[in-house]
């Protein structure tokens, strides 16, 4: 399998996302990380800023490309020539939603598989939402996110748009 797509909000990227991404980059020729434009979710960073932070933290991964998309994920995956979607599974609590989404995506596009990768156990409780909350309340998040994100969380407006 040559090319896979790893979609998500990445608001902002965490070490959990990077763990999954690293695993995928070892398995596949090319991994496209696709930041979704979700209107429903209240975001801290713009899509352009999230792309910028992802690029800054994945420079060492040669076969990873960062982009963003609007509209239906399965259409974007097809456009990009991706054979499968990558999703991270942290805990049983992720399962119900991921299962629904994978089956919906399969019914929309039967030849696009969804593959789940498990992060290292130290990241199983980690989410962008939790990181934002801890940081907002003054907690230290340096263990959970790449360095550029630690700085970005202190001053979100300083992050350039990709
Ligand atoms: P979404 O808004 O689609 O849930 P996220 O940015 O939160 O997007 O996550 C994108 C993908 O990365 C999802 O498959 C999610 O389960 C996975 N993910 C998020 N945090 C982690 C983590 N700590 N470990 C492993 N996978 C994770």
Short mmCIF file of C-alpha atoms and ligand atoms in Angstrom, two decimals:
data_model
loop_
_atom_site.label_atom_id
_atom_site.label_comp_id
_atom_site.label_asym_id
_atom_site.label_seq_id
_atom_site.Cartn_x
_atom_site.Cartn_y
_atom_site.Cartn_z
CA UNK A 1 0.00 0.00 0.00
CA UNK A 2 1.59 3.21 -1.12
CA UNK A 3 -0.34 6.14 0.22
CA UNK A 4 -2.54 6.64 3.28
CA UNK A 5 -4.39 9.63 4.69
CA UNK A 6 -4.44 10.59 8.38
CA UNK A 7 -7.34 13.01 8.90
CA UNK A 8 -8.26 14.95 12.03
CA UNK A 9 -8.64 18.30 13.72
CA UNK A 10 -5.11 18.49 15.15
CA UNK A 11 -6.04 21.54 17.26
CA UNK A 12 -3.17 21.40 18.14
CA UNK A 13 -0.98 18.41 17.24
CA UNK A 14 0.06 16.35 20.29
CA UNK A 15 2.68 13.68 20.94
CA UNK A 16 -0.15 11.14 20.61
CA UNK A 17 -0.81 12.24 17.01
CA UNK A 18 2.94 12.18 16.34
CA UNK A 19 3.23 8.66 17.76
CA UNK A 20 0.53 7.40 15.38
CA UNK A 21 2.05 9.33 12.50
CA UNK A 22 5.51 7.90 13.11
CA UNK A 23 4.11 4.37 13.13
CA UNK A 24 2.25 5.00 9.87
CA UNK A 25 5.32 6.54 8.24
CA UNK A 26 7.26 3.33 8.92
CA UNK A 27 4.56 1.20 7.35
CA UNK A 28 3.57 3.15 4.23
CA UNK A 29 5.38 4.92 1.41
CA UNK A 30 3.58 8.19 1.91
CA UNK A 31 1.37 9.55 4.70
CA UNK A 32 -0.76 12.61 4.04
CA UNK A 33 -1.92 14.38 7.19
CA UNK A 34 -5.16 16.21 6.41
CA UNK A 35 -6.43 18.93 8.75
CA UNK A 36 -10.21 19.17 8.56
CA UNK A 37 -12.15 22.42 8.31
CA UNK A 38 -14.88 21.58 10.88
CA UNK A 39 -17.29 24.40 11.44
CA UNK A 40 -18.91 22.66 14.35
CA UNK A 41 -15.83 22.43 16.54
CA UNK A 42 -14.69 25.46 18.51
CA UNK A 43 -11.04 25.71 17.53
CA UNK A 44 -8.15 27.46 19.27
CA UNK A 45 -5.93 27.56 16.16
CA UNK A 46 -6.92 28.29 12.57
CA UNK A 47 -6.49 25.50 10.03
CA UNK A 48 -3.47 27.36 8.59
CA UNK A 49 -1.84 27.57 12.02
CA UNK A 50 -2.49 23.87 12.67
CA UNK A 51 -0.85 23.00 9.34
CA UNK A 52 2.12 25.19 10.28
CA UNK A 53 2.54 23.49 13.68
CA UNK A 54 2.26 20.03 12.09
CA UNK A 55 4.91 20.93 9.49
CA UNK A 56 7.22 22.23 12.22
CA UNK A 57 6.91 19.03 14.22
CA UNK A 58 7.21 16.52 11.36
CA UNK A 59 10.19 17.93 9.44
CA UNK A 60 12.19 14.79 10.32
CA UNK A 61 9.68 12.48 8.64
CA UNK A 62 10.60 12.39 4.96
CA UNK A 63 7.49 10.66 3.66
CA UNK A 64 4.89 12.78 5.49
CA UNK A 65 3.00 15.59 3.79
CA UNK A 66 0.71 18.05 5.60
CA UNK A 67 -2.36 19.55 4.00
CA UNK A 68 -5.96 20.54 4.78
CA UNK A 69 -9.32 19.74 3.26
CA UNK A 70 -12.94 20.82 3.17
CA UNK A 71 -15.98 18.73 2.40
CA UNK A 72 -16.39 14.98 2.39
CA UNK A 73 -13.33 13.09 3.62
CA UNK A 74 -13.80 10.09 1.30
CA UNK A 75 -13.85 12.37 -1.75
CA UNK A 76 -10.66 14.07 -0.65
CA UNK A 77 -9.01 10.69 -0.02
CA UNK A 78 -9.91 9.56 -3.53
CA UNK A 79 -8.66 12.81 -5.05
CA UNK A 80 -5.34 12.30 -3.27
CA UNK A 81 -5.06 8.69 -4.42
CA UNK A 82 -5.06 7.33 -0.85
CA UNK A 83 -5.80 3.63 -0.41
CA UNK A 84 -6.66 3.84 3.28
CA UNK A 85 -7.45 6.16 6.17
CA UNK A 86 -5.38 6.03 9.35
CA UNK A 87 -7.02 6.70 12.71
CA UNK A 88 -5.63 6.45 16.21
CA UNK A 89 -7.42 4.35 18.83
CA UNK A 90 -6.69 5.37 22.37
CA UNK A 91 -9.23 3.54 24.46
CA UNK A 92 -12.56 1.79 24.34
CA UNK A 93 -14.16 5.22 24.57
CA UNK A 94 -12.89 6.03 21.06
CA UNK A 95 -14.23 2.83 19.64
CA UNK A 96 -17.96 3.54 19.23
CA UNK A 97 -17.49 6.77 17.31
CA UNK A 98 -14.59 5.46 15.20
CA UNK A 99 -16.53 2.30 14.36
CA UNK A 100 -19.53 4.34 13.17
CA UNK A 101 -17.37 6.64 11.12
CA UNK A 102 -15.38 3.81 9.52
CA UNK A 103 -18.56 2.01 8.48
CA UNK A 104 -20.13 5.20 7.14
CA UNK A 105 -17.00 5.96 5.14
CA UNK A 106 -16.95 2.40 3.84
CA UNK A 107 -20.54 2.64 2.67
CA UNK A 108 -19.71 5.93 0.89
CA UNK A 109 -16.57 4.49 -0.67
CA UNK A 110 -16.21 0.69 -0.40
CA UNK A 111 -12.62 0.45 -1.60
CA UNK A 112 -11.25 2.86 1.00
CA UNK A 113 -10.20 0.96 4.14
CA UNK A 114 -9.83 2.47 7.61
CA UNK A 115 -6.83 1.27 9.58
CA UNK A 116 -6.41 1.82 13.32
CA UNK A 117 -3.08 2.26 15.04
CA UNK A 118 -2.60 2.21 18.80
CA UNK A 119 -0.26 4.77 20.34
CA UNK A 120 2.23 4.00 23.07
CA UNK A 121 0.34 3.61 26.38
CA UNK A 122 1.75 6.87 27.74
CA UNK A 123 -0.43 8.71 25.22
CA UNK A 124 -3.65 6.81 25.67
CA UNK A 125 -5.17 9.52 27.88
CA UNK A 126 -3.89 12.40 25.77
CA UNK A 127 -6.17 14.60 23.67
CA UNK A 128 -5.89 18.06 22.13
CA UNK A 129 -8.88 19.12 24.21
CA UNK A 130 -7.17 18.08 27.46
CA UNK A 131 -3.91 19.76 26.50
CA UNK A 132 -5.72 23.05 25.76
CA UNK A 133 -7.57 22.89 29.08
CA UNK A 134 -4.44 22.15 31.14
CA UNK A 135 -2.48 24.86 29.36
CA UNK A 136 -5.28 27.42 29.79
CA UNK A 137 -5.29 26.76 33.51
CA UNK A 138 -1.52 27.27 33.73
CA UNK A 139 -0.39 23.62 33.81
CA UNK A 140 2.82 22.41 32.16
CA UNK A 141 2.11 20.55 28.91
CA UNK A 142 5.73 20.15 27.74
CA UNK A 143 5.57 16.35 28.09
CA UNK A 144 2.50 16.07 25.90
CA UNK A 145 3.17 18.23 22.86
CA UNK A 146 6.13 19.20 20.63
CA UNK A 147 8.12 22.30 21.62
CA UNK A 148 6.58 24.56 18.98
CA UNK A 149 3.13 23.78 20.40
CA UNK A 150 4.19 24.65 23.97
CA UNK A 151 5.10 28.12 22.69
CA UNK A 152 2.00 28.33 20.51
CA UNK A 153 -0.31 27.58 23.44
CA UNK A 154 1.20 30.46 25.41
CA UNK A 155 0.56 32.88 22.55
CA UNK A 156 -1.77 31.46 19.88
CA UNK A 157 -1.79 34.68 17.87
CA UNK A 158 1.97 34.46 17.29
CA UNK A 159 1.62 31.30 15.20
CA UNK A 160 1.89 32.02 11.47
CA UNK A 161 -0.59 30.68 8.92
CA UNK A 162 0.83 27.97 6.66
P1 LIG B 1 -10.88 14.38 15.44
O1 LIG B 1 -11.44 15.74 15.59
O2 LIG B 1 -11.08 13.77 14.09
O3 LIG B 1 -11.14 13.46 16.59
P2 LIG B 1 -8.20 14.66 16.44
O4 LIG B 1 -7.25 15.72 15.99
O5 LIG B 1 -8.65 14.74 17.83
O6 LIG B 1 -9.34 14.66 15.39
O7 LIG B 1 -7.56 13.25 16.19
C1 LIG B 1 -7.25 12.74 14.93
C2 LIG B 1 -6.96 11.27 15.05
O8 LIG B 1 -5.88 11.07 15.93
C3 LIG B 1 -8.11 10.46 15.62
O9 LIG B 1 -8.10 9.19 15.01
C4 LIG B 1 -7.77 10.33 17.07
O10 LIG B 1 -8.32 9.15 17.63
C5 LIG B 1 -6.27 10.22 16.98
N1 LIG B 1 -5.65 10.66 18.23
C6 LIG B 1 -5.82 11.80 18.91
N2 LIG B 1 -5.09 11.82 20.05
C7 LIG B 1 -4.43 10.64 20.06
C8 LIG B 1 -3.53 10.02 20.98
N3 LIG B 1 -3.19 10.61 22.13
N4 LIG B 1 -3.06 8.82 20.69
C9 LIG B 1 -3.44 8.20 19.54
N5 LIG B 1 -4.29 8.69 18.65
C10 LIG B 1 -4.78 9.90 18.91
#
